Short mmCIF file of C-alpha atoms (C1' of nucleotides) in Angstrom, two decimals:
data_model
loop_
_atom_site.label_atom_id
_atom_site.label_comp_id
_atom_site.label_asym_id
_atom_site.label_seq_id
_atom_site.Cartn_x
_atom_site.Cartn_y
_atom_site.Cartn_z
CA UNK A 766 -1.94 38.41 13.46
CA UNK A 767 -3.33 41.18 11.07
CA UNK A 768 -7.11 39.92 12.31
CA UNK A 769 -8.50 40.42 8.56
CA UNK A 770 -9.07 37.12 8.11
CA UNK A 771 -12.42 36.44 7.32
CA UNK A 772 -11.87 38.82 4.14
CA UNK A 773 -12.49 35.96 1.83
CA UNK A 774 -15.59 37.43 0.20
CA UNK A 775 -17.50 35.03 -1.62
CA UNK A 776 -17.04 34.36 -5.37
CA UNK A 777 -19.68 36.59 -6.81
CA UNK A 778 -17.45 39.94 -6.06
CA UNK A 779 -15.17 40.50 -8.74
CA UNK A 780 -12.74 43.01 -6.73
CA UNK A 781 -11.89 41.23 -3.23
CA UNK A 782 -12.07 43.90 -0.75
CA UNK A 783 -7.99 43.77 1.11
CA UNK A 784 -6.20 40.97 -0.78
CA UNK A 785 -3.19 42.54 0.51
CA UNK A 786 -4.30 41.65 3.67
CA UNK A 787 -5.96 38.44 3.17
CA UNK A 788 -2.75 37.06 0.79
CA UNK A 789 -0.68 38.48 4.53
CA UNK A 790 -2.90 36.31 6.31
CA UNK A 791 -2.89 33.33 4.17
CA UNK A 792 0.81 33.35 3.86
CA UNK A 793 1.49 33.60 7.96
CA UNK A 794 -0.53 30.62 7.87
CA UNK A 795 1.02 29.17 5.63
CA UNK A 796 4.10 29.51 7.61
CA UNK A 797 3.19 27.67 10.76
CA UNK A 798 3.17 24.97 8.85
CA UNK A 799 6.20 24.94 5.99
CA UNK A 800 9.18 26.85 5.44
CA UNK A 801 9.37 29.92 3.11
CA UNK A 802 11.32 27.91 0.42
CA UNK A 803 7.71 26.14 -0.05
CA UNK A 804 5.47 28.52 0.40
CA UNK A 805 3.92 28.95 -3.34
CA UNK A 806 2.91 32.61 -5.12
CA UNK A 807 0.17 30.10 -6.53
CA UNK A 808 -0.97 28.28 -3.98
CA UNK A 809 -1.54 31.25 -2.12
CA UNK A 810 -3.38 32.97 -4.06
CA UNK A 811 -5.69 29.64 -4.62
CA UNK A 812 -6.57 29.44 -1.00
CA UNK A 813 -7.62 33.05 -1.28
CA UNK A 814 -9.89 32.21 -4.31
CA UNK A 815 -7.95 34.69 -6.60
CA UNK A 816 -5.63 34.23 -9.74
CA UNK A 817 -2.01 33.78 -9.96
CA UNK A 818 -1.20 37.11 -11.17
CA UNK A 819 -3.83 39.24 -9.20
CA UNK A 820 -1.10 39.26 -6.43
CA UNK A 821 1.34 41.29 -8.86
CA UNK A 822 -1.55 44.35 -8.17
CA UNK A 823 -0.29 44.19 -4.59
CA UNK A 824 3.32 43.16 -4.57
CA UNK A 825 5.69 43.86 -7.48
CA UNK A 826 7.69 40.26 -6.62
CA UNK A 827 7.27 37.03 -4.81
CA UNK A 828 9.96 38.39 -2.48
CA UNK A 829 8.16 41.57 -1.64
CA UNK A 830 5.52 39.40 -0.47
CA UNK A 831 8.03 37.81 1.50
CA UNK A 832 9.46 41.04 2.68
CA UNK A 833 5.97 41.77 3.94
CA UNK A 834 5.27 38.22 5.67
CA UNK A 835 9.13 38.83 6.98
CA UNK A 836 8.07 42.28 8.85
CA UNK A 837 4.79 40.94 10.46
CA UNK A 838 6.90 38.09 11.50
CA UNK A 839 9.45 40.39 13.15
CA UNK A 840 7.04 42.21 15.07
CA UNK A 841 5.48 38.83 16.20
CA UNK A 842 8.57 37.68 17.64
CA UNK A 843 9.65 41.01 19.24
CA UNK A 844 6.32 40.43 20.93
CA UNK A 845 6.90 37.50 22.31
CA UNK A 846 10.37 38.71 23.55
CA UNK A 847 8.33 42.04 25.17
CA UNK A 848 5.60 39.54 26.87
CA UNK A 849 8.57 37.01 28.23
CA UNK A 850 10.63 40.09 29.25
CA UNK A 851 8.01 41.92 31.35
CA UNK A 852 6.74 38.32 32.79
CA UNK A 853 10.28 38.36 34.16
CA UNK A 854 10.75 41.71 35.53
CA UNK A 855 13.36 43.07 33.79
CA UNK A 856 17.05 42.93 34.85
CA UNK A 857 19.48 40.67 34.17
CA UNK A 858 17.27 37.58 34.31
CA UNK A 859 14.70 39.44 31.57
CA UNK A 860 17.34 39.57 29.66
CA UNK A 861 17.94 35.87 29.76
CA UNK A 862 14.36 35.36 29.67
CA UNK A 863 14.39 37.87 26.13
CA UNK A 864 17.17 35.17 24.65
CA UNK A 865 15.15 32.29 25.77
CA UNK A 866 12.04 33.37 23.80
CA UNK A 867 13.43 34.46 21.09
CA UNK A 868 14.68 30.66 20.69
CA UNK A 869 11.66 29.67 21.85
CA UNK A 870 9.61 31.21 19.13
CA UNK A 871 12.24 30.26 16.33
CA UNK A 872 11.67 26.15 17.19
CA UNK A 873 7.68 26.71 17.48
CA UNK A 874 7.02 28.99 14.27
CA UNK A 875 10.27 27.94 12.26
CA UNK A 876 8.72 29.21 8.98
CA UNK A 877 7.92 32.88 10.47
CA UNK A 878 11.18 32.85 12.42
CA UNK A 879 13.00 32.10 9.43
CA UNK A 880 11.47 34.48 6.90
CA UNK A 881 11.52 37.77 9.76
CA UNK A 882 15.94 36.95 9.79
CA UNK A 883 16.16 36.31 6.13
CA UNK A 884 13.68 38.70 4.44
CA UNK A 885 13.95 41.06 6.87
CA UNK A 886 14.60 44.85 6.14
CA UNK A 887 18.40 44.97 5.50
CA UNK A 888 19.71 46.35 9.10
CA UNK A 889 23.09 48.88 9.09
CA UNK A 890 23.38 50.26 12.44
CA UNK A 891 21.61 47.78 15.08
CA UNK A 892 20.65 51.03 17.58
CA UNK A 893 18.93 52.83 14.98
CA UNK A 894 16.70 49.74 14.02
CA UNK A 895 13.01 50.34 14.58
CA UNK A 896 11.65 46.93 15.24
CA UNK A 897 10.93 45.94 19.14
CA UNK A 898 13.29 42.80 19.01
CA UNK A 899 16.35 45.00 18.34
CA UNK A 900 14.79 47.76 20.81
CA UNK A 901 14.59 45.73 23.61
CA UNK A 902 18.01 44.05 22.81
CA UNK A 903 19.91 46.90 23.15
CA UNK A 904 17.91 49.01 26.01
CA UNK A 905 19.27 46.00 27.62
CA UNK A 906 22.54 45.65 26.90
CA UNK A 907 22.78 49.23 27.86
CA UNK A 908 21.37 48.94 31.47
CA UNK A 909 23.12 45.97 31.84
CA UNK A 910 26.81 47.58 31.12
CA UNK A 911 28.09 51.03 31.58
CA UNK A 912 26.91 52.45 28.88
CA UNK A 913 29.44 53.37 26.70
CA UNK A 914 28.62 53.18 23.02
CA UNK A 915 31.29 49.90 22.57
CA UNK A 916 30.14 48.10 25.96
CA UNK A 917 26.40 48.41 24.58
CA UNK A 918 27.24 47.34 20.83
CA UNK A 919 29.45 44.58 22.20
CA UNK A 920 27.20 42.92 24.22
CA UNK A 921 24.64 43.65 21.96
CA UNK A 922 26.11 41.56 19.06
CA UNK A 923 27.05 38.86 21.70
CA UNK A 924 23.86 38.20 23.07
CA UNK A 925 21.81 38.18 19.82
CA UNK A 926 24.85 35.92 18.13
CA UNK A 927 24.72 33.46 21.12
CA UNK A 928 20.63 33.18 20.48
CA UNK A 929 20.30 33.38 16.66
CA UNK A 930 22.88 30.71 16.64
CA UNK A 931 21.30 28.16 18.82
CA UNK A 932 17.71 28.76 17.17
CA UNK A 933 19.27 28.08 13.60
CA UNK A 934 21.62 25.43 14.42
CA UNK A 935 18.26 23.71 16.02
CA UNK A 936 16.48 24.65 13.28
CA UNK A 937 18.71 23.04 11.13
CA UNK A 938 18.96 19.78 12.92
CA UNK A 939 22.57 20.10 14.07
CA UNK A 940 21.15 20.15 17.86
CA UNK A 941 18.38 18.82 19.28
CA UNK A 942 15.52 21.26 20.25
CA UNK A 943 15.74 20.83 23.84
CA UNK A 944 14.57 22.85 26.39
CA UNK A 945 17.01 22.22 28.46
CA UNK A 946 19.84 23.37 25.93
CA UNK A 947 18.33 26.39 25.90
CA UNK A 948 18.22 27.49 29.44
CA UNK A 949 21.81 25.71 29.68
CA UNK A 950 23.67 28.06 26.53
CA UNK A 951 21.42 31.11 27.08
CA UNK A 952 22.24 31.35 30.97
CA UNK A 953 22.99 34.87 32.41
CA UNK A 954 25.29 33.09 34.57
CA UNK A 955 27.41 31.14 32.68
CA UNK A 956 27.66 33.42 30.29
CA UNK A 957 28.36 36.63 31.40
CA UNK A 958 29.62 34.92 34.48
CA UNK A 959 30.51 38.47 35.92
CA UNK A 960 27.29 40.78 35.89
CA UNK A 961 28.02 43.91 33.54
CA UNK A 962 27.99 47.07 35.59
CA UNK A 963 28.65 45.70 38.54
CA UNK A 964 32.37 46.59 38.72
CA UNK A 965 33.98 48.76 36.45
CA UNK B 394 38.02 20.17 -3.50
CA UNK B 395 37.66 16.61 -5.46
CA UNK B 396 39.75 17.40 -7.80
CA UNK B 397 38.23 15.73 -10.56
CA UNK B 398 37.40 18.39 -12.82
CA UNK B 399 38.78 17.27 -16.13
CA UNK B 400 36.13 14.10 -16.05
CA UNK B 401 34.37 15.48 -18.40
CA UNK B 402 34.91 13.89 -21.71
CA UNK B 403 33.90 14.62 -25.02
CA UNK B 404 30.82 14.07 -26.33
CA UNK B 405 31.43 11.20 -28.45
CA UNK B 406 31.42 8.94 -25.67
CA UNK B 407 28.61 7.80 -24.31
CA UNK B 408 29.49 7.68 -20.71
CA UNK B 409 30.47 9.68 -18.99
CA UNK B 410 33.35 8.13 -16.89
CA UNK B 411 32.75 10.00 -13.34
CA UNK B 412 29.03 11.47 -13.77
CA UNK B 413 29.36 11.53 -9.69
CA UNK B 414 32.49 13.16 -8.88
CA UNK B 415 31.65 15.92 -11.97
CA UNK B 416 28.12 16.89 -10.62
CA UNK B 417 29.81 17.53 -7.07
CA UNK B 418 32.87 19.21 -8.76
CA UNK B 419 30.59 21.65 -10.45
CA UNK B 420 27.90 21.88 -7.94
CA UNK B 421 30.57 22.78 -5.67
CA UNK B 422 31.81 25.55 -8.45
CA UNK B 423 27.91 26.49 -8.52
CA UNK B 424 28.08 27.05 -4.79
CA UNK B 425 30.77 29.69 -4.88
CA UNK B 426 28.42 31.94 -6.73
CA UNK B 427 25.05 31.36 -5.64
CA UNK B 428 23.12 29.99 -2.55
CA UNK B 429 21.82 26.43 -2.29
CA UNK B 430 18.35 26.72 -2.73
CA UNK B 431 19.06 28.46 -6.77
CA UNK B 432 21.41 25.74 -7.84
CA UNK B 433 19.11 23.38 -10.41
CA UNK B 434 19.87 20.24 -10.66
CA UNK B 435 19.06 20.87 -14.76
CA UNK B 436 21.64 23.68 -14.85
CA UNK B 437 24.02 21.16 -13.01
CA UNK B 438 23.76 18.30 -16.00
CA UNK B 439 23.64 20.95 -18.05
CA UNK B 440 27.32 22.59 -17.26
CA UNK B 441 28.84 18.73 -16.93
CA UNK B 442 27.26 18.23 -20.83
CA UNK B 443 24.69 15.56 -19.55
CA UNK B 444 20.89 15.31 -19.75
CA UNK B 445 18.61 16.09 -16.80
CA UNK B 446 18.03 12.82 -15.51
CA UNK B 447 20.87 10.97 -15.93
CA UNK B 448 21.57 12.86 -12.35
CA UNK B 449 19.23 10.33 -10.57
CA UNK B 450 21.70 7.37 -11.84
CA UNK B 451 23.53 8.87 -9.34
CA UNK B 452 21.68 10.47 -6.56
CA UNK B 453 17.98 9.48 -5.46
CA UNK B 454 17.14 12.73 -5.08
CA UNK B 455 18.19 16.51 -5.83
CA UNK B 456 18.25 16.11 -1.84
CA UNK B 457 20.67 14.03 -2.12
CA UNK B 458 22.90 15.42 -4.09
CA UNK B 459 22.94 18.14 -1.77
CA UNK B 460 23.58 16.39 1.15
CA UNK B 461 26.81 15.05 -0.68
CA UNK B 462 27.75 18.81 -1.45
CA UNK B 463 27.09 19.84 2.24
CA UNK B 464 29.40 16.92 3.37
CA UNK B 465 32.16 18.28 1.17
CA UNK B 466 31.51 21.90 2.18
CA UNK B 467 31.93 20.37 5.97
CA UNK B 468 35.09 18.98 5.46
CA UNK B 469 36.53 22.30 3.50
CA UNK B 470 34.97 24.38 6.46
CA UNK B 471 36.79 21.97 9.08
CA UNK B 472 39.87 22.34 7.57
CA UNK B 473 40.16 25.99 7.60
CA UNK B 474 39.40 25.59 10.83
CA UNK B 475 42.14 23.16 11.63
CA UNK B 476 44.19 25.51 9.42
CA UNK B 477 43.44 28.50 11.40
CA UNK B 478 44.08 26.80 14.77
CA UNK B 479 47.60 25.47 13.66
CA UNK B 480 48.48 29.28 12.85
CA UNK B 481 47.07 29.67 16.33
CA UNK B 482 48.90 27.96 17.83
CA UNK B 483 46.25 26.31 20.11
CA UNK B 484 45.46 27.45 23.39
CA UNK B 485 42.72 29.76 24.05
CA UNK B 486 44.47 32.09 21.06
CA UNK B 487 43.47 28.99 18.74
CA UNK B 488 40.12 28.34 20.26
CA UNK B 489 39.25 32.06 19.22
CA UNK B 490 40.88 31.62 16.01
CA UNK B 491 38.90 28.81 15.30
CA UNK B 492 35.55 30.63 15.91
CA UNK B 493 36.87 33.12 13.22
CA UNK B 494 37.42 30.95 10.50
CA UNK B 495 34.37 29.79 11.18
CA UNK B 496 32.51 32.80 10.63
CA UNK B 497 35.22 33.97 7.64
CA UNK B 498 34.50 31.05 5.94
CA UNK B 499 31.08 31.44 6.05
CA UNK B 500 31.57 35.02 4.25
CA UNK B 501 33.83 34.09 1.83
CA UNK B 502 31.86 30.96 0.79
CA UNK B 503 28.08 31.91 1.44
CA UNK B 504 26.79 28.76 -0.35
CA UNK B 505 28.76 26.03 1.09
CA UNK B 506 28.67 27.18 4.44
CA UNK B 507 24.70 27.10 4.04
CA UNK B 508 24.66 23.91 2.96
CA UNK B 509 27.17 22.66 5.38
CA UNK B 510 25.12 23.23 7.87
CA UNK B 511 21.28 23.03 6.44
CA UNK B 512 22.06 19.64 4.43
CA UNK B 513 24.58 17.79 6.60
CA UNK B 514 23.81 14.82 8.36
CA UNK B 515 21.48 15.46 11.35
CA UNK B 516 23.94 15.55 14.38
CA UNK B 517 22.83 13.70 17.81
CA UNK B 518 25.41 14.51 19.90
CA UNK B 519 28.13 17.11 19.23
CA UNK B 520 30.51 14.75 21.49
CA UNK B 521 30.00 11.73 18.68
CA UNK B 522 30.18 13.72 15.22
CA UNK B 523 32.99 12.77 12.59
CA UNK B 524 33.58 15.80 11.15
CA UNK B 525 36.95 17.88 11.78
CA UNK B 526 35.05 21.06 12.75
CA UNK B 527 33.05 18.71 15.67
CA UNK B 528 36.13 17.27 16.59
CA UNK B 529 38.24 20.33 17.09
CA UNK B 530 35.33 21.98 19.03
CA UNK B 531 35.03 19.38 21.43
CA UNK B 532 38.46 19.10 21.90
CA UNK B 533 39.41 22.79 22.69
CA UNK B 534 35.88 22.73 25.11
CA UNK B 535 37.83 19.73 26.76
CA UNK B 536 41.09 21.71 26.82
CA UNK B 537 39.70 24.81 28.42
CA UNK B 538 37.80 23.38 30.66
CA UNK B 539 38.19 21.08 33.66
CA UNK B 540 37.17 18.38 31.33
CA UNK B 541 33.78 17.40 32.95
CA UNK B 542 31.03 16.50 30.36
CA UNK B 543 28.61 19.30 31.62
CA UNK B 544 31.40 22.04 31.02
CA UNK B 545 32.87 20.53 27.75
CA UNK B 546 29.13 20.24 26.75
CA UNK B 547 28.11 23.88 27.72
CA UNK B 548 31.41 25.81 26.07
CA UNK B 549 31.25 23.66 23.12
CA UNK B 550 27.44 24.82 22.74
CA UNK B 551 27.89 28.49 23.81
CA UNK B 552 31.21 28.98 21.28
CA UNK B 553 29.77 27.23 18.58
CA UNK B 554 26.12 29.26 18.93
CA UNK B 555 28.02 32.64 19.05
CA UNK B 556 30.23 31.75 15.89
CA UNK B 557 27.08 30.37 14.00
CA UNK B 558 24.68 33.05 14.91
CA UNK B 559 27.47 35.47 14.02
CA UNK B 560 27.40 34.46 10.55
CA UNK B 561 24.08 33.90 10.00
CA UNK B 562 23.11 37.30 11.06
CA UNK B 563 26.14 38.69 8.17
CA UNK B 564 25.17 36.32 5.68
CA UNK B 565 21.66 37.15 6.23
CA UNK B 566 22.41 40.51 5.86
CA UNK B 567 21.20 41.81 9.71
CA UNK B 568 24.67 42.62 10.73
CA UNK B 569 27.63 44.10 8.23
CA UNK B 570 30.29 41.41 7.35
CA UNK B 571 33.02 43.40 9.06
CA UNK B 572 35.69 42.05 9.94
CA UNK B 573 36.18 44.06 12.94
CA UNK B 574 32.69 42.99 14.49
CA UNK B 575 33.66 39.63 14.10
CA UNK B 576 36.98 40.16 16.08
CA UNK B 577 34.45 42.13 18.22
CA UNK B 578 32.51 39.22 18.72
CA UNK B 579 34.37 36.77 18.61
CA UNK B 580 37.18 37.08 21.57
CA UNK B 581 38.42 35.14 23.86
CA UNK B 582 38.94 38.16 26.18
CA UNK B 583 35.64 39.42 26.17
CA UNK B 584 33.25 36.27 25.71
CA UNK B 585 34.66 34.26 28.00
CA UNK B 586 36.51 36.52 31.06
CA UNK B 587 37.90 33.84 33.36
CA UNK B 588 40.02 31.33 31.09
CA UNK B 589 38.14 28.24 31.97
CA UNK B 590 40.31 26.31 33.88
CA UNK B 591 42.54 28.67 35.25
CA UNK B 592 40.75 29.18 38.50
CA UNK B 593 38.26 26.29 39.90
"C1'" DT C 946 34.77 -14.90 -29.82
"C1'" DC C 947 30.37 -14.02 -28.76
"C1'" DG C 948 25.84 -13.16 -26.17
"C1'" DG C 949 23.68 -11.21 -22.69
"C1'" DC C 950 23.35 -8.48 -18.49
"C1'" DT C 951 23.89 -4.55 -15.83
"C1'" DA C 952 25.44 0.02 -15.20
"C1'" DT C 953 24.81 4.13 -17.10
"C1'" DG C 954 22.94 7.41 -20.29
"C1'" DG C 955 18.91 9.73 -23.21
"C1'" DT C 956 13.72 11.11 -24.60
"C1'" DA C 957 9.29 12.39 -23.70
"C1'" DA C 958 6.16 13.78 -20.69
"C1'" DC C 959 3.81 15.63 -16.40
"C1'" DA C 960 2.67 18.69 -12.86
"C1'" DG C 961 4.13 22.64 -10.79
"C1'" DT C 962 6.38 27.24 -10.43
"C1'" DG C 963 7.18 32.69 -11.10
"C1'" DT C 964 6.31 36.11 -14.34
"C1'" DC C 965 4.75 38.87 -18.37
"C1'" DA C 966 1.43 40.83 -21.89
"C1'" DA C 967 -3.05 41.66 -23.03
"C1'" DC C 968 -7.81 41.83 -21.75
"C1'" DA C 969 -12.01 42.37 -18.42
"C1'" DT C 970 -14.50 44.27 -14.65
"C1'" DT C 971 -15.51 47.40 -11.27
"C1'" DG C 972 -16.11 51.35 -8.18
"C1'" DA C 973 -15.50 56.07 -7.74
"C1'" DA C 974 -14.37 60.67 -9.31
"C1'" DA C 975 -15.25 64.32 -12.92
"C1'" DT D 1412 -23.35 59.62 -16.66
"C1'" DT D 1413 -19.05 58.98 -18.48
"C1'" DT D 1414 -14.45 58.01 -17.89
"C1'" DC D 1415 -10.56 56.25 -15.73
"C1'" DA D 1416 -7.62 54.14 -12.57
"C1'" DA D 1417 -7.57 50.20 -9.59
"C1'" DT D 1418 -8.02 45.57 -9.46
"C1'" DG D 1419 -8.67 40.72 -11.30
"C1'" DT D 1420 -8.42 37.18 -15.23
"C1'" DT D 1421 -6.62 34.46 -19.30
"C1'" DG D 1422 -3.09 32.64 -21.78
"C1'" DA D 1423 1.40 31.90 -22.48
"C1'" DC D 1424 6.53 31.20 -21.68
"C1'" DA D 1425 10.53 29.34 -19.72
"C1'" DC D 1426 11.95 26.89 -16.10
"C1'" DT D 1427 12.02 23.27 -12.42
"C1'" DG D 1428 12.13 18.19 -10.22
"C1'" DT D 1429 10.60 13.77 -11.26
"C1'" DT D 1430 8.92 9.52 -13.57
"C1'" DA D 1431 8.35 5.85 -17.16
"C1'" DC D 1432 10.35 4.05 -20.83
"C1'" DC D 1433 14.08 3.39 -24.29
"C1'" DA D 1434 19.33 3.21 -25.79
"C1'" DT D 1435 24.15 2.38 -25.38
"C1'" DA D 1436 28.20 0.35 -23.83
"C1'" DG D 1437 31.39 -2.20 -21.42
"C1'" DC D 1438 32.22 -6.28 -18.78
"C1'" DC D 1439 31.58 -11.52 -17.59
"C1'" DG D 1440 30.84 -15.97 -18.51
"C1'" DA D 1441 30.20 -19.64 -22.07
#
DNA sequence: TCGGCTATGGTAACAGTGTCAACATTGAAA
DNA sequence: TTTCAATGTTGACACTGTTACCATAGCCGA
């Protein structure tokens, strides 16, 4: 959360104060209860108690807005992958544990989930990526293998393919959101049924 | 394809002859160029020469007349499948070659494969779905394996989450629609080490 | 053959959207 | 204090999905 919530002056202020921040707010919100498709440029800025087109003095576009709610998303759910990672000590089960959650937090915030893959910054090379999720992912794959630049990008792509597409295909209704699907497709042991590193 | 495309008449008749079959033909035509969620049903009676709402004669809903598109788009993305398998071969060389299509189909037709999967019919269970591109996942899971519900049910989840999440992530634009990532990806060697079934 | 009924199409309108141009207000710097 | 850039507002435009109501046409029975 950007914790500038309660920037709603009241009506008599002409200028707002941070609607940047406040239209951030409302629309992360907004989220945790629609998807982006129906989140409105409007209706946003009528729960902040501002005009339509106030919000083109902070964002040139309705998808730069986007783009913006897209980023804070992606840090929230690299910090949820951080938290369940270090709550499982690292290793080859944190790694599981950094799959789980990020499934996990795509079936309980589907709107902010959605909107950090789709309206993400563009990514090119996933090691040079700046954001925690794809951080973590590969420090991972890398202790886990032998380190060589395809072993790491390999498993790297794997991993994150095997968990984006169970959250999406759950998201999208062709699974059920189970928990116990989840622990049974993202399973260090059935599927990497030899541990990476261990022989060469 | 329906391969009704010449339906639409001249203007001096009143009906139309096919309304149905035209809206999917050209919806379908709309989807090769754009994503779901920018096709307008407008724009849709527009291109077939009809007015807005004679649509709803046909469909309930602009829902609904994307669910009927994302049924076709399933059954044109199961039979590239089936395609791809026959050029297989089968065997574990046509299980892989299935999870390609898959994700080269998705490329090469962005929209449909969207609505495929966000607008098909909600699937229960993956063992019970009608579609070719169920069928033929089920059945290679049942092949590879040593048949037992819990296996067929865990490599049927595992290859189709890795082939999913694979082309989400391109079409989404996280990860670069190469071709060689997806043979990367995608491998029978590498994803799963020990054929299933080979050794108990 | 003819009359009516139903399937199918059209018109007009409504509420809602994103976006632009032009105008208004404000706080801060010169 | 004056001016100016930042910020917010009004009004409008074209577009969307949807509804209520009206129009046409082809078929079915008398």
């Amino acid at each position: 959360m950007v914790t500038v919530s309660t920037l709603k002056l009241d009506k008599r202020t002409y200028h707002h104060g941070d609607l940047r921040a406040a239209l951030i707010d409302a629309g992360l919100a907004g989220l945790e209860s629609t998807g982006p498709e129906r989140i409105s440029l409007r209706e946003l800025a009528r729960t902040v108690g501002v005009s339509p087109t106030a919000v083109y003095r902070h964002f040139p576009d309705k998808q730069a807005l986007l783009a913006a709610l897209g980023c804070e998303a992606l840090r929230m759910l690299g910090e949820a992958q951080r938290e369940a990672s270090e709550r499982a000590g690292g290793g080859i089960e944190g790694f599981g544990a950094t799959g789980r959650a990020y499934v996990r937090f795509a079936l309980s915030h589907p709107g902010l989930f959605r909107l950090a893959i789709a309206h993400g910054p563009a990514a090119v090379d996933l090691a040079s990526e700046d954001d925690e999720a794809s951080r973590l992912l590969v420090a991972y794959a890398a202790e886990l293998t032998d380190g060589s630049p395809e072993a790491v990008r390999r498993l790297s792509l794997q991993a994150w393919s095997v968990a984006h597409g169970l959250a999406m295909l759950m998201l999208d209704g062709r699974l059920p959101p189970d928990d116990a699907i989840i622990d049974e497709v993202i399973s260090e042991r059935t599927l990497f049924p030899r541990p990476p590193g261990a022989s060469p």
